[in-house]
PDB file of C-alpha atoms and ligand atoms in Angstrom:
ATOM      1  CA  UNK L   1      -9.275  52.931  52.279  1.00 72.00           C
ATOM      2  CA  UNK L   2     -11.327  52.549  55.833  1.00 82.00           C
ATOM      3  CA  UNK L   3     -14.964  51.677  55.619  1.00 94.00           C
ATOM      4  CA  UNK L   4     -17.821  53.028  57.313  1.00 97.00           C
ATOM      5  CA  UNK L   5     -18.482  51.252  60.212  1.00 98.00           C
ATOM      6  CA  UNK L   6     -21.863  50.201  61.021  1.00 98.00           C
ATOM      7  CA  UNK L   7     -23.839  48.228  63.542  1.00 98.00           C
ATOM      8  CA  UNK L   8     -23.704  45.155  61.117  1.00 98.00           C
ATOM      9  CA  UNK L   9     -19.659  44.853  61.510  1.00 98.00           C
ATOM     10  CA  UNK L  10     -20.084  44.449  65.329  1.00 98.00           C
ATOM     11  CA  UNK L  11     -22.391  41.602  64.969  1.00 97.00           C
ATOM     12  CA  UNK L  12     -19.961  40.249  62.133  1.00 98.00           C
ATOM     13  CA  UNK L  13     -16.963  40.889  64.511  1.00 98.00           C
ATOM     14  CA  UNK L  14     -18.902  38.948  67.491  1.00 98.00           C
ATOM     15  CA  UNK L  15     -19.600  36.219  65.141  1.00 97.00           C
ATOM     16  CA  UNK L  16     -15.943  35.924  64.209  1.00 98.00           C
ATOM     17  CA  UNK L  17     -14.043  36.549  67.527  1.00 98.00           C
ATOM     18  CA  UNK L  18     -12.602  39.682  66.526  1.00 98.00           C
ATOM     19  CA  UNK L  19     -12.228  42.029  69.273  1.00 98.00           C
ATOM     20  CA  UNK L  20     -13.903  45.318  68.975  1.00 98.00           C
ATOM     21  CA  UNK L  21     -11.743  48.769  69.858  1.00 98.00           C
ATOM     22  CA  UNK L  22     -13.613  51.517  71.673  1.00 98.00           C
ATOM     23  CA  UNK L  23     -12.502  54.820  72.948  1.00 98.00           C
ATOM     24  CA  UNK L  24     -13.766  57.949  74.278  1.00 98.00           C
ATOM     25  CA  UNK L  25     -13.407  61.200  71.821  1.00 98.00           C
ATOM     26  CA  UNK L  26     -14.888  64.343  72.288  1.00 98.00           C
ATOM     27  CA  UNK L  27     -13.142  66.750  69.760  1.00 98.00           C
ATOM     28  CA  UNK L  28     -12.234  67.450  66.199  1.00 98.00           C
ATOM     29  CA  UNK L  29      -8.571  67.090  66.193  1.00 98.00           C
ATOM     30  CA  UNK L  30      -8.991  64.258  68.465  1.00 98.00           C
ATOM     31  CA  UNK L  31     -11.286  62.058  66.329  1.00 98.00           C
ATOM     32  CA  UNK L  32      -9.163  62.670  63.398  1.00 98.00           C
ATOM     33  CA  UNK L  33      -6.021  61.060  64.731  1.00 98.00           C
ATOM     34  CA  UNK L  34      -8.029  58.406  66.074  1.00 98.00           C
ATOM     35  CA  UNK L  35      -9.866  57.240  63.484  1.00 97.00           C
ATOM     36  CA  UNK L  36      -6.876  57.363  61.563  1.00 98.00           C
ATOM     37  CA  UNK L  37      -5.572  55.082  63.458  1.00 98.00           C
ATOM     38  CA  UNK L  38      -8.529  52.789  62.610  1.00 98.00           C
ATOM     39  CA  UNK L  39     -10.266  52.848  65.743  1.00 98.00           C
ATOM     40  CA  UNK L  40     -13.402  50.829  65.286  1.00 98.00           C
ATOM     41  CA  UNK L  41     -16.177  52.471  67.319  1.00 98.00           C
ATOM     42  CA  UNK L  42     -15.917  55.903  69.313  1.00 98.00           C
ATOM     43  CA  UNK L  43     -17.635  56.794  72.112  1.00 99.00           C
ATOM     44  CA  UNK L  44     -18.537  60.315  73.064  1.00 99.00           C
ATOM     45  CA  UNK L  45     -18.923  59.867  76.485  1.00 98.00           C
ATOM     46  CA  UNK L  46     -20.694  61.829  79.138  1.00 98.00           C
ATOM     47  CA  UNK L  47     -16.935  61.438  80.760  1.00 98.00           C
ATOM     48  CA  UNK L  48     -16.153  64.695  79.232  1.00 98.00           C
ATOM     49  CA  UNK L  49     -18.139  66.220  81.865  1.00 98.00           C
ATOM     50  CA  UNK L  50     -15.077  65.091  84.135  1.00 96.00           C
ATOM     51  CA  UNK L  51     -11.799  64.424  82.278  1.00 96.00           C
ATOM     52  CA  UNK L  52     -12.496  68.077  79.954  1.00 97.00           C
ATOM     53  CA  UNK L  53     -15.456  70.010  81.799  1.00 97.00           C
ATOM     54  CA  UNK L  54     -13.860  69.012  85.395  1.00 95.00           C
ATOM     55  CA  UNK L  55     -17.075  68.272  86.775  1.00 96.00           C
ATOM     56  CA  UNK L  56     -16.815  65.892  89.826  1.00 95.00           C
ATOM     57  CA  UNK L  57     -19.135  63.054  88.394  1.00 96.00           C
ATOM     58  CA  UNK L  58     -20.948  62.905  84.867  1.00 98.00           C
ATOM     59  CA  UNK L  59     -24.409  63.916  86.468  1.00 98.00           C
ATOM     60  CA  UNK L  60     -24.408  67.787  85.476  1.00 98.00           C
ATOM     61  CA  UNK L  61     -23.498  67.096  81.861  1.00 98.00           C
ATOM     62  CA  UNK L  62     -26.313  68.439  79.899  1.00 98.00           C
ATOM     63  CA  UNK L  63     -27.854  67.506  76.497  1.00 98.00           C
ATOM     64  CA  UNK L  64     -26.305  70.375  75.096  1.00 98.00           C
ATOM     65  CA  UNK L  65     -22.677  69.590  76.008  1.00 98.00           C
ATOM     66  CA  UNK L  66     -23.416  66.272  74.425  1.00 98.00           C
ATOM     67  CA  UNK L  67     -24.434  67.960  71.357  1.00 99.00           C
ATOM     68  CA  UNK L  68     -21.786  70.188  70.792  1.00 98.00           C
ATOM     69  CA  UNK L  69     -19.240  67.629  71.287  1.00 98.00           C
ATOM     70  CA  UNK L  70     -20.924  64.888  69.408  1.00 99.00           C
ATOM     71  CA  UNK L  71     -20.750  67.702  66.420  1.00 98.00           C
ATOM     72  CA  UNK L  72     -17.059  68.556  67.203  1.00 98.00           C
ATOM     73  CA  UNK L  73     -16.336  64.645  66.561  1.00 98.00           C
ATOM     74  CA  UNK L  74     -18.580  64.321  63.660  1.00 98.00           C
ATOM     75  CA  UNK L  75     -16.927  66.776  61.678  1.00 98.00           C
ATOM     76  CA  UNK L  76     -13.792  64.566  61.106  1.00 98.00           C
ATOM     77  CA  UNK L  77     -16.055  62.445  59.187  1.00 98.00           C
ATOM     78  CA  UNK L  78     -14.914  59.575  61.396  1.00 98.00           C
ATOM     79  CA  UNK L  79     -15.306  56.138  59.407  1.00 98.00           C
ATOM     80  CA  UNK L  80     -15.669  54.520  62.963  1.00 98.00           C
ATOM     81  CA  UNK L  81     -18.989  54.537  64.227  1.00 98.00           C
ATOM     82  CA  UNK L  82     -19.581  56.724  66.781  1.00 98.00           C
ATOM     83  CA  UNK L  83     -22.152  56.673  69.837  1.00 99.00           C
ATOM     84  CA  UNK L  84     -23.016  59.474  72.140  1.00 99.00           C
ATOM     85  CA  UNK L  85     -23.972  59.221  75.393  1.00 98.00           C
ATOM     86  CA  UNK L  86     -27.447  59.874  76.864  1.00 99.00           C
ATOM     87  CA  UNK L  87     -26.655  62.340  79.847  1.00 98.00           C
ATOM     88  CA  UNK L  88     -28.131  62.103  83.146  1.00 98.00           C
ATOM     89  CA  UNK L  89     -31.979  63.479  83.255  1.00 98.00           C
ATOM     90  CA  UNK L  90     -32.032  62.866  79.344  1.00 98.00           C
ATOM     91  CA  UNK L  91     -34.031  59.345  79.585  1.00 98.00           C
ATOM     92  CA  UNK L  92     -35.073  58.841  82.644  1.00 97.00           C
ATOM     93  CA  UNK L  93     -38.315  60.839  83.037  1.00 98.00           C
ATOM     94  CA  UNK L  94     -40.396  59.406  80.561  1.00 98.00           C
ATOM     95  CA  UNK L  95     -40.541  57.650  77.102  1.00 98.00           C
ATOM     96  CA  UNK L  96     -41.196  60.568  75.461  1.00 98.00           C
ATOM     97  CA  UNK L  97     -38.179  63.324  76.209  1.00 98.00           C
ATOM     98  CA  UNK L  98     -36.046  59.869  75.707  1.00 98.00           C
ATOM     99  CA  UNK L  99     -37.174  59.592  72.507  1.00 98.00           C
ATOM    100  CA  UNK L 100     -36.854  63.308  71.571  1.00 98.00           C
ATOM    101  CA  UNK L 101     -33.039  63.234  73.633  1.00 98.00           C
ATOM    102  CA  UNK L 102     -31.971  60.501  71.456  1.00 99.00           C
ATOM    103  CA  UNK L 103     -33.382  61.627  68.018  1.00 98.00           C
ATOM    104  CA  UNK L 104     -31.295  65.022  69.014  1.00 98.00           C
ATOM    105  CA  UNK L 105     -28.013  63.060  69.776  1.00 99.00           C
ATOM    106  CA  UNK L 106     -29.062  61.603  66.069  1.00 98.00           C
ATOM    107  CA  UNK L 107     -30.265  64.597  64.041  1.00 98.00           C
ATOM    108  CA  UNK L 108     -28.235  67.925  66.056  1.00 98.00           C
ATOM    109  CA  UNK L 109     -25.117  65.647  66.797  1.00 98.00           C
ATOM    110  CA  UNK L 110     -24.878  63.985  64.278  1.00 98.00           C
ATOM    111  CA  UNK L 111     -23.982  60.135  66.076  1.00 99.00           C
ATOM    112  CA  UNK L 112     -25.020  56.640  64.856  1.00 98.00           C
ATOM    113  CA  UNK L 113     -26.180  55.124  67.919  1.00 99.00           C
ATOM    114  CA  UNK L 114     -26.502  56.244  71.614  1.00 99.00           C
ATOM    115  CA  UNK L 115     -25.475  55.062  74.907  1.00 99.00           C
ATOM    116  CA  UNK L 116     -27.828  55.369  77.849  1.00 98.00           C
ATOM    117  CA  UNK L 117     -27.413  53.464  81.341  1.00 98.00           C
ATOM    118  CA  UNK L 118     -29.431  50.354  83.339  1.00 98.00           C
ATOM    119  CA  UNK L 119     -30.908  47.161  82.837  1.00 98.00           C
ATOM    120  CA  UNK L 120     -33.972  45.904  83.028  1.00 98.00           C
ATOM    121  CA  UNK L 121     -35.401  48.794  84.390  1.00 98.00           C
ATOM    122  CA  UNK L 122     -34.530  50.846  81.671  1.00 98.00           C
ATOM    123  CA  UNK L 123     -35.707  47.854  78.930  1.00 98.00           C
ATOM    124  CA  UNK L 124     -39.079  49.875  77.664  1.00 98.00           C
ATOM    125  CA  UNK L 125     -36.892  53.329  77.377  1.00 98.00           C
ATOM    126  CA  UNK L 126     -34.258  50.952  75.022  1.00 99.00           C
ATOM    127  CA  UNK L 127     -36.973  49.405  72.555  1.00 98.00           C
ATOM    128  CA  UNK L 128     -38.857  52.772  72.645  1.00 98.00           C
ATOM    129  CA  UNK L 129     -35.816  54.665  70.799  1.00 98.00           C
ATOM    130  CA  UNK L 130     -35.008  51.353  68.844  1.00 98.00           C
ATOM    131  CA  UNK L 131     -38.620  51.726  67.022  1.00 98.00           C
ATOM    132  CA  UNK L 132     -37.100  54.639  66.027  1.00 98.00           C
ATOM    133  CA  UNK L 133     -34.457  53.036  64.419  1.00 98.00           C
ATOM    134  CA  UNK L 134     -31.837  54.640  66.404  1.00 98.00           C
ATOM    135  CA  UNK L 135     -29.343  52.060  67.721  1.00 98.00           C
ATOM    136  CA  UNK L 136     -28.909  51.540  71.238  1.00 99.00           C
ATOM    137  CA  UNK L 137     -25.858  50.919  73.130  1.00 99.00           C
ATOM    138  CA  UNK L 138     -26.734  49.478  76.961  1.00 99.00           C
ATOM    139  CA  UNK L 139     -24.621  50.024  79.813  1.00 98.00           C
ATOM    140  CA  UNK L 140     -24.836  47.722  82.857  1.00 98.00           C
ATOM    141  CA  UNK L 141     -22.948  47.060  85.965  1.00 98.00           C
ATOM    142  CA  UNK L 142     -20.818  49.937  87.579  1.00 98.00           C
ATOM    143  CA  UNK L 143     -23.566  53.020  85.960  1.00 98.00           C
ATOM    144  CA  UNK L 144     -21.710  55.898  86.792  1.00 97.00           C
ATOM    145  CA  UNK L 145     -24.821  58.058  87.123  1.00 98.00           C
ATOM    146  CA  UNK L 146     -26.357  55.935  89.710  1.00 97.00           C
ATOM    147  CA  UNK L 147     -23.047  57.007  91.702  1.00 96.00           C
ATOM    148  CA  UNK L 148     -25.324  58.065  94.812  1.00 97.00           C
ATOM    149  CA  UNK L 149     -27.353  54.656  94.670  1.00 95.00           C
ATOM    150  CA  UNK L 150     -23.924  52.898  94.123  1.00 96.00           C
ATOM    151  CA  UNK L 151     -22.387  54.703  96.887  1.00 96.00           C
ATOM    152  CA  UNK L 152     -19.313  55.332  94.511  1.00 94.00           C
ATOM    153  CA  UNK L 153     -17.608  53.531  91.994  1.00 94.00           C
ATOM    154  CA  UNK L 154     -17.401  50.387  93.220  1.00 95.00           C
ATOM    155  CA  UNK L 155     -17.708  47.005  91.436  1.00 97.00           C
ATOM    156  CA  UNK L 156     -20.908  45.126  90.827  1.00 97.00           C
ATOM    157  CA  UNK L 157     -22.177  41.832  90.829  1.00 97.00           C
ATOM    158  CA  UNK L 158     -19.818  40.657  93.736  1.00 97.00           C
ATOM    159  CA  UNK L 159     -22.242  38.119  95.634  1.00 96.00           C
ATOM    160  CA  UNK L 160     -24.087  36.171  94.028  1.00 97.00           C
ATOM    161  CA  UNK L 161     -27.339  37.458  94.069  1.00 97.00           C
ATOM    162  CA  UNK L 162     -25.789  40.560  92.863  1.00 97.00           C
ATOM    163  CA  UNK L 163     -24.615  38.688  90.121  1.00 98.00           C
ATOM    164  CA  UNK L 164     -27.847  37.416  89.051  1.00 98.00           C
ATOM    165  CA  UNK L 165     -29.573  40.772  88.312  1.00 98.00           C
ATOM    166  CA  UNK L 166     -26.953  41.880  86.672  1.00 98.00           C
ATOM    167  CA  UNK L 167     -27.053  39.022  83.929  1.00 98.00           C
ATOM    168  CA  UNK L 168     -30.961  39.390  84.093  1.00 98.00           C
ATOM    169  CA  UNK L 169     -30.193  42.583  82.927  1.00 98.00           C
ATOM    170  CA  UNK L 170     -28.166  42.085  80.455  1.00 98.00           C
ATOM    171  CA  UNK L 171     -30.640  39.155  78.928  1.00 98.00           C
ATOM    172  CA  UNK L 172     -33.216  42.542  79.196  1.00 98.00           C
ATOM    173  CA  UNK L 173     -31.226  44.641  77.300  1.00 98.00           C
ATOM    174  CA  UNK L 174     -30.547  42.642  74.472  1.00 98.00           C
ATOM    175  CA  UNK L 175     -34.396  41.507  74.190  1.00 98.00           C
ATOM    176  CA  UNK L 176     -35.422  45.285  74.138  1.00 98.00           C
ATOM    177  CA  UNK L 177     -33.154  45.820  71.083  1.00 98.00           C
ATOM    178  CA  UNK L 178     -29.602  46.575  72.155  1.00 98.00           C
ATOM    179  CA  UNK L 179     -26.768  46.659  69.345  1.00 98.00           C
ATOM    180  CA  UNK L 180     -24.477  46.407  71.938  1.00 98.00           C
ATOM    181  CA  UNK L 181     -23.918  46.760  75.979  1.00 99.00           C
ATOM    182  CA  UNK L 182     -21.406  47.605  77.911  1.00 99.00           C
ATOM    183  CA  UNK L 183     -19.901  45.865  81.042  1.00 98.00           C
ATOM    184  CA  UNK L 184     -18.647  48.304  83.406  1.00 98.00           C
ATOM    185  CA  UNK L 185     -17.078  47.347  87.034  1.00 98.00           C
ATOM    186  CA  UNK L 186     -17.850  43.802  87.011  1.00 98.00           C
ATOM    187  CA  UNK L 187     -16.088  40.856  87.916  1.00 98.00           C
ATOM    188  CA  UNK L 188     -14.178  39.194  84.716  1.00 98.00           C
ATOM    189  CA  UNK L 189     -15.849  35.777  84.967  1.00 98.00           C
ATOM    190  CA  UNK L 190     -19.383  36.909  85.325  1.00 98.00           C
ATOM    191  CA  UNK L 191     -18.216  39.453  81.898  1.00 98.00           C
ATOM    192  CA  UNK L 192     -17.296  35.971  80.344  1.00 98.00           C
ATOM    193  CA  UNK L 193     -20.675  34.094  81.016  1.00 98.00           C
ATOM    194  CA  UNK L 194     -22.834  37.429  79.761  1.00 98.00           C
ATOM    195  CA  UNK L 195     -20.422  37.178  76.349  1.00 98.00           C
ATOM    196  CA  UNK L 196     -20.695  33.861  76.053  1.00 98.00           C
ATOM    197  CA  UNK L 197     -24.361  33.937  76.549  1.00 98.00           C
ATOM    198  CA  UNK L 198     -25.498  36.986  74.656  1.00 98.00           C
ATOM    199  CA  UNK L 199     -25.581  37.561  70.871  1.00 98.00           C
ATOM    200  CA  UNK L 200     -24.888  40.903  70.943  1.00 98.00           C
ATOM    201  CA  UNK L 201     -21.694  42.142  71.873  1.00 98.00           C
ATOM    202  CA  UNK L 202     -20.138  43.124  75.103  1.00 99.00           C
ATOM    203  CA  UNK L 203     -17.696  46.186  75.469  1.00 99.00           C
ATOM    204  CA  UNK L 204     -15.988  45.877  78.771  1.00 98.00           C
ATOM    205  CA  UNK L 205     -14.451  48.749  80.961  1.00 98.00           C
ATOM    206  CA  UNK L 206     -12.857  47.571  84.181  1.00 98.00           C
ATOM    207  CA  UNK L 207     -14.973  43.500  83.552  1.00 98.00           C
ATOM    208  CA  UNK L 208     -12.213  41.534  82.519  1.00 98.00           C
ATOM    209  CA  UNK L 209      -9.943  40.225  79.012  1.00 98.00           C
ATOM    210  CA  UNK L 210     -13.449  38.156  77.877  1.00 98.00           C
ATOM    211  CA  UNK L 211     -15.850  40.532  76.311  1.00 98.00           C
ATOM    212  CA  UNK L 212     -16.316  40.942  72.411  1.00 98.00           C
ATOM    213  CA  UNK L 213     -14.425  44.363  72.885  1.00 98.00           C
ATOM    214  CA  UNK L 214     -13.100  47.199  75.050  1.00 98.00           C
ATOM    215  CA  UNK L 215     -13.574  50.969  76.029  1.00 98.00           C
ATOM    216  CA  UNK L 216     -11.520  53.155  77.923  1.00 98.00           C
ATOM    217  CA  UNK L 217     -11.688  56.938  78.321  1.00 97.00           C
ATOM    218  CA  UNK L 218      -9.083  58.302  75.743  1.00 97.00           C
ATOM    219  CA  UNK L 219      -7.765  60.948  78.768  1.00 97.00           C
ATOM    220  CA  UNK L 220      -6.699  57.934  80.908  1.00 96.00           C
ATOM    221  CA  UNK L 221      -5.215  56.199  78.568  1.00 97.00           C
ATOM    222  CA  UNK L 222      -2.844  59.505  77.534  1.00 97.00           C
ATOM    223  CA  UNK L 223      -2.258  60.166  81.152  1.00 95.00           C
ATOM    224  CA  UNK L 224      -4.176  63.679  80.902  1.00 94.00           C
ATOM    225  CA  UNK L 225      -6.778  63.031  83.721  1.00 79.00           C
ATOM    226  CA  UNK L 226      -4.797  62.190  87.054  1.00 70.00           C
ATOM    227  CA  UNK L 227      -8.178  62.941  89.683  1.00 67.00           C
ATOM    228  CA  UNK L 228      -8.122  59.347  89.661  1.00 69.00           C
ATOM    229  CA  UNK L 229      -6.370  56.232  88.227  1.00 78.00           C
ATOM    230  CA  UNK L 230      -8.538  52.684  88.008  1.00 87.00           C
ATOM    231  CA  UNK L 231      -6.938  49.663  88.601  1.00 91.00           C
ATOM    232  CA  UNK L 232      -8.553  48.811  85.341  1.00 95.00           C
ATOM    233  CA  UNK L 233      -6.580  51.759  83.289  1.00 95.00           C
ATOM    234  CA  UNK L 234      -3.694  51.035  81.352  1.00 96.00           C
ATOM    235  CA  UNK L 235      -1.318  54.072  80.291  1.00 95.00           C
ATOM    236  CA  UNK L 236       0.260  54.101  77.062  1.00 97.00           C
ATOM    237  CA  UNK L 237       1.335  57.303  77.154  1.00 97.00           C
ATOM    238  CA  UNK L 238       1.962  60.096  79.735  1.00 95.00           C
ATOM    239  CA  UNK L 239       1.030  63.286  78.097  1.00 97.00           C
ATOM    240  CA  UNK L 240       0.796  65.606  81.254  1.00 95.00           C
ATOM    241  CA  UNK L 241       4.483  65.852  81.381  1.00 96.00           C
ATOM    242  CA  UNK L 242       4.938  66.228  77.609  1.00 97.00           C
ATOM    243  CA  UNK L 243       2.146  69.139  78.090  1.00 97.00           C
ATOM    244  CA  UNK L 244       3.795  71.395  80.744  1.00 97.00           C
ATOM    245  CA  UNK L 245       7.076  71.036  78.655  1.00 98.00           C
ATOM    246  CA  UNK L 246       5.957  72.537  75.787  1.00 98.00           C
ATOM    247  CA  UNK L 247       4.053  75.221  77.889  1.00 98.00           C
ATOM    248  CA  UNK L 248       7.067  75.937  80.467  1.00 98.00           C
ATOM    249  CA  UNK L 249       9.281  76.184  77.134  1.00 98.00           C
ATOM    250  CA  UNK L 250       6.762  79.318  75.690  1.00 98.00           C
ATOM    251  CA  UNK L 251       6.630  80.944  78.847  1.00 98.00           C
ATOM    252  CA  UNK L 252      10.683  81.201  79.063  1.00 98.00           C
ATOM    253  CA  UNK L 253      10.601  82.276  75.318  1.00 98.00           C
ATOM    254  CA  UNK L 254       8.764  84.945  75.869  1.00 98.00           C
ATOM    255  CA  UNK L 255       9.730  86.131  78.752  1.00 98.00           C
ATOM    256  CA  UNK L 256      13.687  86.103  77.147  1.00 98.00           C
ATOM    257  CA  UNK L 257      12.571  87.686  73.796  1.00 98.00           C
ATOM    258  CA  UNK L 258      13.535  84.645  72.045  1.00 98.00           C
ATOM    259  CA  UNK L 259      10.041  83.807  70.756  1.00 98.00           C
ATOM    260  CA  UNK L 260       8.775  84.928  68.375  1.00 97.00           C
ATOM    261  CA  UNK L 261      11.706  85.377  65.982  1.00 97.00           C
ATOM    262  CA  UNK L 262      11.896  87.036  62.875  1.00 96.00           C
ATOM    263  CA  UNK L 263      10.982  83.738  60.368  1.00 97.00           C
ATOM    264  CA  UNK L 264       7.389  84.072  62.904  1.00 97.00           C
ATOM    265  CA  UNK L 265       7.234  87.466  61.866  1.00 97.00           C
ATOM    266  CA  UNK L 266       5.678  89.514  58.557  1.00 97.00           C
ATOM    267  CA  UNK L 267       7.540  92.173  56.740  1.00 93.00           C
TER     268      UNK L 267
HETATM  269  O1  KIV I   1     -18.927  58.205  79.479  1.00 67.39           O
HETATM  270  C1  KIV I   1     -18.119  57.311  79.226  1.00 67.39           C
HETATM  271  O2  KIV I   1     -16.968  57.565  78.882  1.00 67.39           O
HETATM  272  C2  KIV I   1     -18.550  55.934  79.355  1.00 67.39           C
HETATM  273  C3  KIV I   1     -17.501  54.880  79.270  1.00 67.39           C
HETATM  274  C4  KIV I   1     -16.728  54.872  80.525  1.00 67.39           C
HETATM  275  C5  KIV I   1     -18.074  53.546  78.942  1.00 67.39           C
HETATM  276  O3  KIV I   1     -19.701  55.678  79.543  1.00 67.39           O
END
């Protein structure tokens, strides 16, 4: 039988060179097949607010919608451990409504650990919801709420100066109590010289085969979200057609009488 996961096995895991699986969830159903499959950690990401709510970008998902899908997860009694994502407007104002945000991801929702995004400027908001023994994933590079600063998704840490802040910050993040951080958008070999360098480990999402582990939103991976395809994605399956199938196939059933048939039927 599956253990519970906790933030001790990633640290073990680092120490050992064993590669850490990540994936977004955001349902019931969802979280029970994966962590069936033994998935180690799930994230429930504030991507929902694109690949399920359709939103453009993740900046109107609200603390609520992280709530109720950080419950929806939690109720498969997933033995992976599972972070939820700090949505935009949730830390960023002051110490205090982080601190309250993250205790509610925690107590309402139910997660292990929480996700919010930046680097050294976000380094007091991190050891502010550590003292409250709440575990804190980082998230550095490519921050997809700082889209409008970015000017889209592009990567980070090109040049080299670039570069430099960007392993500043994650030297920050790990002194201010990270469990974890992840290393979104970056180029691979600057990935490699932050896991090399840090004892905490490094999730990576579009930064390359040499971090301690690896996300990826569970919708690309299934083929369900085709607004727009990463060079970093990799599909192992392609659900949309497999979908519309099974849909096409009701609507001629009922529209022929031949669903529902009698063994669908009471007497
Ligand atoms: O919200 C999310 O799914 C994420 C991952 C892309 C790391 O933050």
């Amino acid at each position: 039988m599956q253990k519970q996961k906790t933030v001790l096995d990633f640290q073990k895991m680092k120490a050992a060179g064993e590669r850490i699986s990540v994936l977004t969830c955001y349902d019931y159903p969802t979280a029970l097949i994966m962590d069936g499959c033994g998935i180690d950690m799930i994230l429930v990401g504030d991507s929902v607010g694109v690949v399920v709510a359709g939103y453009d970008n993740t900046l109107p998902v609200t603390m609520e919608e992280m709530i109720y899908h950080t419950r929806a997860v939690m109720r498969a009694r997933p033995k992976a451990f599972v972070v939820a994502d700090l949505p935009y407007l949730s830390y960023q104002i002051d110490l205090a409504s982080a601190r309250l945000n993250a205790g509610r991801l925690v107590k309402d929702g139910g997660a292990a650990a929480v996700k919010l995004e930046g680097g050294a400027h976000v380094a007091d908001t991190i050891s502010a919801i550590c003292d409250m023994d709440i575990p804190v994933m980082a998230h550095i590079g490519l921050t997809p709420q700082s889209l409008h600063r970015m000017g889209g998704f592009k990567v980070q840490g090109k040049g080299e100066e670039q570069a430099d802040r960007i392993f500043q910050d994650a030297l920050a993040v790990e002194k201010a109590g990270a469990f974890s951080v992840v290393l979104e958008g970056i180029p691979m070999k600057l990935a490699q010289r932050i896991s090399a360098e840090l004892s905490i480990p490094t999730i990576g999402i579009g930064a390359g085969p040499h971090c301690d582990g690896q996300v990826l939103v569970l919708h690309d991976i299934l083929g369900l979200c085709s607004k727009y395809s990463p060079k970093f994605v990799k599909r192992y399956a392609d659900l949309g057609p497999v979908i519309s199938g099974a849909v096409a196939s009701y609507i001629a059933e009922v529209k022929a009488g031949t669903f529902p048939e009698e063994k669908h039927s009471f007497s």
